[in-house]
XYZ file of C-alpha atoms in Angstrom:
554
model
C 96.995 105.266 141.556
C 98.809 105.304 144.910
C 96.137 106.871 146.985
C 92.302 106.937 146.850
C 90.244 109.689 148.387
C 86.482 110.071 148.986
C 85.699 111.189 145.376
C 87.435 108.103 143.992
C 85.856 105.778 146.508
C 82.454 107.312 145.614
C 83.047 106.449 142.031
C 84.177 102.982 142.810
C 81.071 102.260 144.812
C 78.761 103.341 142.005
C 80.547 101.719 139.269
C 80.690 98.485 141.412
C 76.996 98.705 142.247
C 76.176 99.085 138.345
C 78.180 96.146 137.487
C 76.467 94.029 140.269
C 73.153 95.120 139.149
C 74.078 94.096 135.426
C 75.036 90.702 136.522
C 72.303 90.090 139.317
C 70.508 87.500 137.001
C 73.747 85.289 136.813
C 74.245 85.575 140.550
C 70.488 84.570 141.172
C 70.984 81.608 138.999
C 73.950 80.547 140.998
C 71.875 80.663 144.128
C 69.179 78.353 142.769
C 69.763 74.708 144.167
C 67.610 73.681 142.402
C 64.371 75.145 143.606
C 63.182 78.576 142.380
C 64.308 80.746 145.247
C 67.409 82.272 143.956
C 67.577 85.804 145.080
C 71.147 86.494 146.288
C 71.803 88.763 143.206
C 68.609 90.752 143.947
C 69.353 91.130 147.638
C 72.902 92.229 147.218
C 71.951 94.822 144.428
C 69.151 96.319 146.552
C 71.461 96.525 149.618
C 74.216 98.075 147.628
C 71.787 100.417 145.963
C 70.792 101.798 149.288
C 74.558 102.578 149.904
C 74.860 104.073 146.405
C 71.984 106.431 146.780
C 73.733 107.791 150.021
C 77.160 108.272 148.482
C 75.758 109.745 145.256
C 74.671 112.804 147.105
C 78.178 113.603 148.259
C 80.991 115.801 146.594
C 83.406 115.345 149.468
C 87.041 114.097 148.803
C 86.972 112.806 152.409
C 87.025 108.989 152.143
C 85.846 108.347 155.764
C 82.766 110.543 155.008
C 81.933 108.514 151.855
C 82.615 105.159 153.583
C 80.386 106.104 156.497
C 77.603 107.125 154.193
C 77.870 103.794 152.208
C 77.810 101.846 155.568
C 74.671 103.908 156.715
C 72.700 103.470 153.495
C 73.452 99.606 153.278
C 72.611 99.076 156.907
C 69.111 100.326 156.427
C 68.738 98.677 152.997
C 70.121 95.281 153.900
C 68.127 92.288 152.515
C 68.674 88.706 153.035
C 71.540 86.974 154.472
C 73.988 88.080 151.583
C 72.530 91.687 151.897
C 73.123 91.926 155.646
C 76.733 90.556 155.281
C 77.395 93.034 152.356
C 76.193 95.687 154.826
C 78.735 94.591 157.275
C 81.459 94.569 154.808
C 80.705 98.394 154.151
C 80.494 98.902 157.739
C 83.783 97.333 158.609
C 85.516 99.188 155.599
C 84.193 102.457 157.046
C 85.715 101.476 160.353
C 89.080 100.727 158.729
C 89.214 104.099 157.017
C 87.822 106.293 159.959
C 89.243 109.692 160.250
C 91.211 109.491 157.067
C 91.147 112.032 154.181
C 92.523 109.465 151.718
C 94.302 106.288 152.007
C 97.463 104.418 150.505
C 97.763 100.654 149.821
C 98.379 99.808 153.381
C 95.283 101.768 154.444
C 93.308 99.996 151.571
C 94.304 96.586 153.169
C 93.181 97.628 156.596
C 89.857 98.550 155.235
C 89.323 95.077 153.798
C 90.581 93.448 156.975
C 88.186 95.442 159.076
C 85.438 94.614 156.554
C 86.122 90.981 156.925
C 86.130 91.072 160.576
C 82.838 92.840 160.840
C 81.246 90.396 158.431
C 82.367 87.333 160.290
C 81.239 88.902 163.575
C 77.702 89.389 162.089
C 77.209 85.828 161.613
C 76.510 83.466 164.680
C 78.008 80.343 163.078
C 80.098 81.397 160.027
C 80.388 78.854 157.295
C 83.196 78.492 154.824
C 82.348 78.253 151.104
C 80.334 81.406 151.264
C 80.825 85.173 150.668
C 82.639 85.347 154.037
C 85.271 83.039 152.646
C 85.790 85.443 149.667
C 85.834 88.499 152.068
C 88.661 86.583 153.908
C 90.598 85.858 150.832
C 90.300 89.373 149.805
C 91.561 90.721 153.075
C 94.497 88.271 153.371
C 95.646 88.990 149.875
C 95.330 92.711 150.456
C 97.489 92.493 153.458
C 99.920 90.498 151.671
C 100.087 92.579 148.373
C 100.287 95.815 150.391
C 103.690 94.719 151.669
C 105.266 94.970 148.072
C 102.782 97.148 145.905
C 102.080 100.730 146.324
C 99.935 100.849 143.257
C 96.365 100.363 144.409
C 94.939 99.519 141.019
C 97.437 96.684 140.549
C 96.724 95.655 144.041
C 93.025 95.322 143.443
C 93.568 93.482 140.315
C 95.726 90.787 142.193
C 93.088 90.675 144.693
C 90.366 89.783 142.399
C 92.452 87.260 140.742
C 93.042 85.561 144.118
C 89.396 86.006 144.862
C 88.385 83.978 141.810
C 90.801 81.248 142.618
C 89.199 80.859 145.979
C 85.789 81.269 144.516
C 86.306 78.146 142.367
C 87.164 76.129 145.469
C 83.821 77.178 147.156
C 82.192 74.693 145.051
C 83.962 71.927 147.142
C 83.681 73.539 150.578
C 79.844 73.202 151.012
C 78.110 69.941 150.124
C 75.117 72.038 148.653
C 77.500 73.843 146.246
C 79.356 70.569 145.271
C 76.193 68.711 144.522
C 74.725 71.559 142.625
C 78.085 72.032 140.775
C 78.029 75.851 141.275
C 80.325 78.470 142.851
C 79.021 80.504 145.779
C 76.577 83.236 144.653
C 77.266 85.845 147.448
C 81.042 85.606 146.728
C 80.731 86.034 142.981
C 78.449 89.107 143.651
C 81.161 90.648 145.942
C 83.779 90.150 143.005
C 81.513 91.684 140.623
C 81.477 94.836 142.747
C 85.327 94.979 142.750
C 85.445 94.277 139.148
C 83.086 97.206 138.621
C 85.418 99.373 140.658
C 88.587 98.148 138.925
C 87.273 98.758 135.438
C 85.838 102.244 136.274
C 86.742 105.324 134.311
C 87.713 107.696 136.997
C 88.065 110.712 134.713
C 84.404 110.874 134.306
C 81.628 111.408 136.634
C 78.986 108.459 137.098
C 75.485 107.844 138.208
C 73.756 104.795 139.511
C 71.701 102.798 136.990
C 67.980 102.812 137.487
C 66.697 99.799 139.239
C 63.324 98.131 138.670
C 63.323 96.932 142.108
C 59.994 96.576 144.153
C 59.550 98.819 147.047
C 59.488 97.505 150.594
C 56.287 95.698 151.214
C 54.039 97.558 153.608
C 52.846 95.953 156.861
C 49.217 94.827 157.218
C 47.043 94.178 160.073
C 45.768 95.831 163.244
C 48.938 98.169 163.524
C 49.054 99.132 159.950
C 46.248 101.768 160.677
C 46.368 104.753 163.170
C 44.084 104.844 166.156
C 41.087 107.333 166.244
C 41.796 108.536 169.708
C 45.182 110.211 168.763
C 47.128 111.951 171.526
C 50.055 113.309 169.484
C 48.887 114.300 166.046
C 52.165 114.577 163.887
C 54.299 111.497 162.881
C 57.577 113.167 162.422
C 60.664 111.553 160.835
C 64.077 112.786 159.871
C 67.912 111.972 159.416
C 70.662 114.095 161.121
C 73.934 114.307 159.727
C 76.001 115.007 162.878
C 79.260 115.523 160.867
C 77.921 118.918 159.724
C 77.862 120.591 163.109
C 78.345 118.529 166.077
C 81.800 117.475 167.438
C 80.266 114.429 169.201
C 79.325 111.134 167.657
C 75.784 109.539 168.144
C 76.920 107.473 171.146
C 78.005 110.648 172.962
C 74.692 112.405 172.455
C 72.253 109.613 172.406
C 70.991 109.948 176.125
C 70.617 113.747 175.742
C 68.485 113.426 172.565
C 66.405 110.744 173.921
C 65.555 112.414 177.020
C 64.333 115.580 174.955
C 62.408 113.425 172.473
C 60.639 111.507 175.352
C 59.543 114.942 176.671
C 58.067 115.907 173.206
C 55.728 112.915 172.448
C 55.538 109.174 172.122
C 56.364 106.359 169.780
C 59.997 107.578 170.052
C 62.479 105.748 168.014
C 66.128 106.934 167.869
C 68.718 104.884 165.949
C 72.210 105.835 164.807
C 75.274 104.829 162.963
C 78.418 106.909 163.939
C 77.297 110.482 162.452
C 74.073 109.498 160.839
C 70.973 109.658 163.154
C 67.347 108.674 162.376
C 64.420 110.063 164.572
C 60.834 108.970 164.432
C 58.349 110.611 167.002
C 54.751 111.248 167.307
C 54.354 114.858 168.616
C 52.236 117.759 168.668
C 55.047 120.299 167.925
C 57.160 119.004 165.026
C 58.556 122.368 164.636
C 60.179 122.285 168.151
C 61.586 118.763 167.127
C 62.978 119.905 164.004
C 64.638 123.066 165.691
C 66.130 120.994 168.283
C 67.522 118.542 165.911
C 69.155 121.384 163.785
C 71.562 121.984 166.855
C 73.148 118.642 166.026
C 73.417 118.694 162.186
C 71.767 119.291 158.807
C 68.444 117.415 158.157
C 67.255 115.405 155.369
C 64.474 113.050 154.576
C 62.233 115.052 156.754
C 58.522 113.689 156.742
C 55.574 115.013 158.770
C 52.297 113.389 158.542
C 49.125 114.733 160.305
C 47.648 111.413 161.492
C 44.252 112.976 162.555
C 43.654 114.029 158.911
C 44.919 110.659 157.803
C 42.379 108.907 160.059
C 39.598 111.278 158.914
C 40.370 110.427 155.188
C 40.318 106.647 156.081
C 36.798 106.866 157.765
C 35.473 109.117 154.924
C 36.647 106.574 152.255
C 35.295 103.732 154.162
C 31.919 105.433 154.628
C 31.858 106.249 150.860
C 32.362 102.494 149.864
C 30.062 101.317 152.609
C 32.575 99.365 154.545
C 33.980 99.312 157.932
C 37.551 100.768 158.337
C 40.155 98.640 159.996
C 41.360 101.092 162.557
C 42.935 100.194 165.958
C 42.064 102.127 169.078
C 44.939 103.257 171.600
C 43.795 100.562 174.055
C 44.516 97.957 171.241
C 47.935 99.208 170.700
C 49.404 100.920 173.881
C 48.085 98.305 176.399
C 50.004 95.475 174.907
C 52.560 93.719 176.678
C 53.794 91.929 173.718
C 53.400 92.815 170.096
C 54.153 90.234 167.351
C 55.616 91.014 163.914
C 55.589 88.210 161.459
C 56.957 87.769 157.860
C 54.706 85.765 155.403
C 54.165 85.115 151.768
C 50.742 84.611 150.451
C 47.290 86.105 151.442
C 46.273 82.886 153.186
C 49.370 82.708 155.288
C 49.028 86.400 156.311
C 45.514 86.010 157.259
C 46.364 82.899 159.341
C 48.963 84.920 161.345
C 46.703 87.681 161.881
C 43.924 85.436 163.143
C 46.602 83.849 165.497
C 47.071 87.087 167.246
C 50.006 88.555 165.254
C 49.862 92.358 165.296
C 51.249 93.118 161.859
C 52.654 91.011 158.904
C 55.325 92.057 156.539
C 55.011 90.597 152.933
C 57.984 88.378 152.403
C 59.510 85.071 151.817
C 61.581 83.263 149.150
C 62.924 85.864 146.496
C 61.089 88.608 148.428
C 63.266 89.271 151.582
C 62.234 92.363 153.452
C 64.986 94.916 154.375
C 66.262 96.092 157.637
C 64.551 99.373 157.064
C 61.278 97.563 156.450
C 61.602 95.825 159.749
C 62.513 99.206 161.469
C 59.473 101.048 159.904
C 57.211 98.358 161.225
C 58.901 98.422 164.695
C 58.572 102.143 164.735
C 54.857 101.725 164.636
C 54.489 99.063 167.333
C 53.763 100.111 170.812
C 54.459 97.407 173.513
C 56.809 96.604 176.297
C 58.295 93.740 174.009
C 58.256 93.162 170.216
C 58.670 89.616 168.875
C 59.841 89.113 165.305
C 58.921 85.782 163.506
C 61.154 85.871 160.335
C 59.771 82.435 159.112
C 62.648 82.023 156.506
C 66.281 81.329 157.232
C 67.268 84.144 154.700
C 65.390 86.921 156.603
C 66.722 86.130 160.132
C 69.890 88.220 159.842
C 67.958 91.332 158.471
C 65.591 90.905 161.588
C 68.541 90.652 163.999
C 70.178 93.733 162.462
C 66.977 95.609 162.925
C 66.743 94.444 166.431
C 70.260 95.889 167.094
C 69.346 99.401 165.341
C 66.369 100.297 167.659
C 66.047 101.214 171.181
C 62.838 99.238 171.676
C 62.967 95.780 173.338
C 62.769 93.464 170.334
C 63.277 89.690 170.273
C 63.846 87.522 167.152
C 62.566 83.910 167.246
C 64.575 82.160 164.605
C 61.646 80.582 162.795
C 62.882 79.293 159.526
C 59.560 78.299 157.739
C 55.972 79.403 157.740
C 54.846 76.381 159.654
C 57.260 76.940 162.245
C 55.972 80.428 162.699
C 52.427 79.016 163.021
C 53.478 76.489 165.505
C 55.206 79.206 167.580
C 51.785 81.276 167.414
C 49.880 78.312 168.680
C 52.132 78.165 171.720
C 51.763 81.944 172.250
C 50.085 83.049 175.655
C 48.771 86.449 175.683
C 48.944 86.600 179.397
C 52.581 85.176 179.923
C 55.687 87.522 179.877
C 58.090 87.537 176.929
C 60.474 85.092 178.346
C 57.951 82.480 179.116
C 56.370 82.965 175.656
C 59.745 82.597 173.991
C 60.454 79.278 175.732
C 57.087 77.889 174.968
C 57.125 79.119 171.403
C 60.499 77.741 170.766
C 59.238 74.299 172.031
C 56.585 74.498 169.414
C 59.072 75.253 166.646
C 61.258 72.279 167.680
C 58.385 69.732 167.238
C 57.306 71.075 163.872
C 58.506 69.473 160.454
C 58.086 71.151 157.391
C 57.475 69.578 153.964
C 57.535 71.573 150.615
C 56.515 70.619 147.144
C 58.127 72.790 144.277
C 59.725 72.486 141.030
C 63.315 72.383 139.649
C 64.767 75.059 137.626
C 67.731 73.356 136.492
C 69.397 69.967 136.150
C 71.194 69.072 139.445
C 72.004 66.417 141.889
C 71.522 66.123 145.531
C 73.171 63.111 147.424
C 71.895 60.222 145.519
C 69.036 61.959 143.865
C 69.267 63.068 140.199
C 67.242 66.031 139.431
C 66.110 67.188 136.026
C 64.776 70.575 135.106
C 60.942 70.704 135.568
C 60.945 67.771 138.018
C 58.599 68.127 141.014
C 60.865 68.223 144.128
C 59.780 66.928 147.529
C 61.560 68.757 150.451
C 61.528 67.963 154.232
C 63.121 70.495 156.687
C 64.878 72.032 153.541
C 66.535 68.764 152.542
C 65.407 67.325 149.136
C 64.109 63.778 149.786
C 62.409 62.969 146.379
C 61.469 63.997 142.960
C 58.348 62.985 140.705
C 56.970 64.223 137.459
C 53.385 65.005 138.851
C 52.515 67.484 141.638
C 49.840 65.295 143.342
C 52.077 62.178 143.267
C 55.008 64.277 144.688
C 52.676 65.646 147.629
C 51.291 62.212 148.250
C 54.698 60.771 148.544
C 55.895 63.484 150.860
C 53.055 63.174 153.226
C 53.601 59.416 153.273
C 57.260 60.023 154.229
C 56.412 62.545 156.860
C 53.425 60.463 158.415
C 55.573 57.247 158.674
C 58.977 58.841 159.613
C 57.925 61.557 161.928
C 54.729 59.991 163.444
C 52.994 63.268 163.936
C 49.696 63.978 165.673
C 48.699 66.773 163.239
C 49.204 67.504 159.503
C 48.347 70.838 157.962
C 48.304 71.240 154.241
C 48.639 74.730 152.630
C 48.111 75.096 149.187
C 49.831 77.770 147.080
C 48.931 80.014 143.960
C 49.760 77.134 141.546
C 47.644 74.536 143.365
C 43.914 74.551 144.439
C 41.471 73.340 147.088
C 40.665 70.287 145.260
C 44.090 68.842 145.140
C 44.527 69.898 148.811
C 41.294 67.993 149.756
C 42.464 64.745 147.853
C 45.634 64.874 149.923
C 43.590 65.273 153.050
C 41.582 62.222 152.065
C 44.705 60.288 151.729
C 45.707 60.950 155.110
C 42.323 60.171 156.654
C 42.212 56.891 154.914
C 45.664 55.608 155.450
C 46.488 57.431 158.628
C 43.185 57.721 160.682
C 45.149 58.652 163.940
C 46.415 61.797 162.390
C 44.263 64.962 162.583
C 44.389 66.810 159.168
C 43.326 70.192 157.682
C 43.838 71.883 154.571
C 44.154 75.624 154.190
C 44.604 78.197 151.247
C 48.081 79.633 151.985
C 48.409 81.516 148.759
C 52.270 81.165 148.488
C 54.116 81.488 145.339
C 56.825 78.999 144.112
C 55.559 76.135 146.265
C 52.563 74.122 145.224
C 52.170 72.782 148.800
C 53.627 73.681 152.266
C 52.866 70.881 154.511
C 53.546 70.879 158.389
C 53.744 67.881 160.837
C 53.453 68.215 164.342
């Protein structure tokens, strides 16, 4: 095979995704270190699946068109750090083959180089020993092999072999991988995609495997419902494929489209990726918006909802069950200077954020990372001069930042890595201050917060000088394993003692999860009150999964 076109690339992507899906459990297990938060395989599969759903619709032989479709789909479906990086690999490859009908071995290598460059650019502080390292290895080997080999199939096989050699080395590049005695999960996932493409039967058509993945969690809170006094009745959404009609790309017509949409309603969101444009608008004339959009390209995923009827149905249902509907008025929404979007896992944590003036909360956390599109959908509904996102998990920050880049609204991401950091930020929030003063004071709150977690080990491992056995109860402080015990209460008590004596906090808050209870939390509270009377302590029902206790010290 000396050249590949769009039809071949489409099949390669689908075969690759199916192979990734088949092996996502193994990838998740590599990601476990050794706490039960392994989700790299799931995040990569769901991100890739979004790309696959876009290319599956196509029947073109144009490789540039297929690559752009994969890029567009993966950008919106990106979940977790590994998923966001994978979406950037798709995006970079699309840049590398832009304008091409088909590519040869040298064009194939250019695609991988551009993919690698885009992925590295997306990460603020790239770390070697990750999926980025494998992307670089693939790009470098592709460049070298293309100088002497014209057969792309042979070239891909050699690239994969080289990728596996480098993958073995990742175990020694990062201390976390070395101590867990595992290779990098994201890098293994990327190689599975390429292995699926290499072993594909290109003489037959192929379909995506059905996934049993959960849908994006829906936002909750005051902005999850539509106001009663609705100025523009129809929530209208669509995608426009500029390639079908327009000779211009999105950047060339963006201002023109935005000016028209602003004249037709409110809650306008206009995002684009080269030739694919997404529109969201609240309008009283959806037909006119559709007609105007048709000038630019073919429409798909059209959705028009009558918000007045939805409101009436909510009120009617609430009356029938004799309860009060949770509905925001326009003054609740539009008058805001700042709207806050938080990510939280567990009913208790979600309730805490809402009580602390968060406007909407997305369900998410370990093993359940919301996608970029999930953030975009929530942002679409938020009406404020500035929107502030609290990811509250280190594996969700990149998806939030990607959504920030894809919307025209003024969005800021505060890099909160734990739920207690997010809560500390909310305590420092001043409803009367502007966004920049709030960012400064909220960041200060995050800096002064230490997070402890009590969970369990799902595999034998070692961390620094700590030997860990499967089933051990693990004590973590700021994501570092500090101790192990065989009993949950004993572990939590030991962790609290460490936090109290090393961090000298004024406050400690205990959040108990699904697998703990109020009685156990109150025993921990009594321990603090007895042994550290100068520390103020409270216990709350966090409702989080995987972690018996989450403990904050400030």
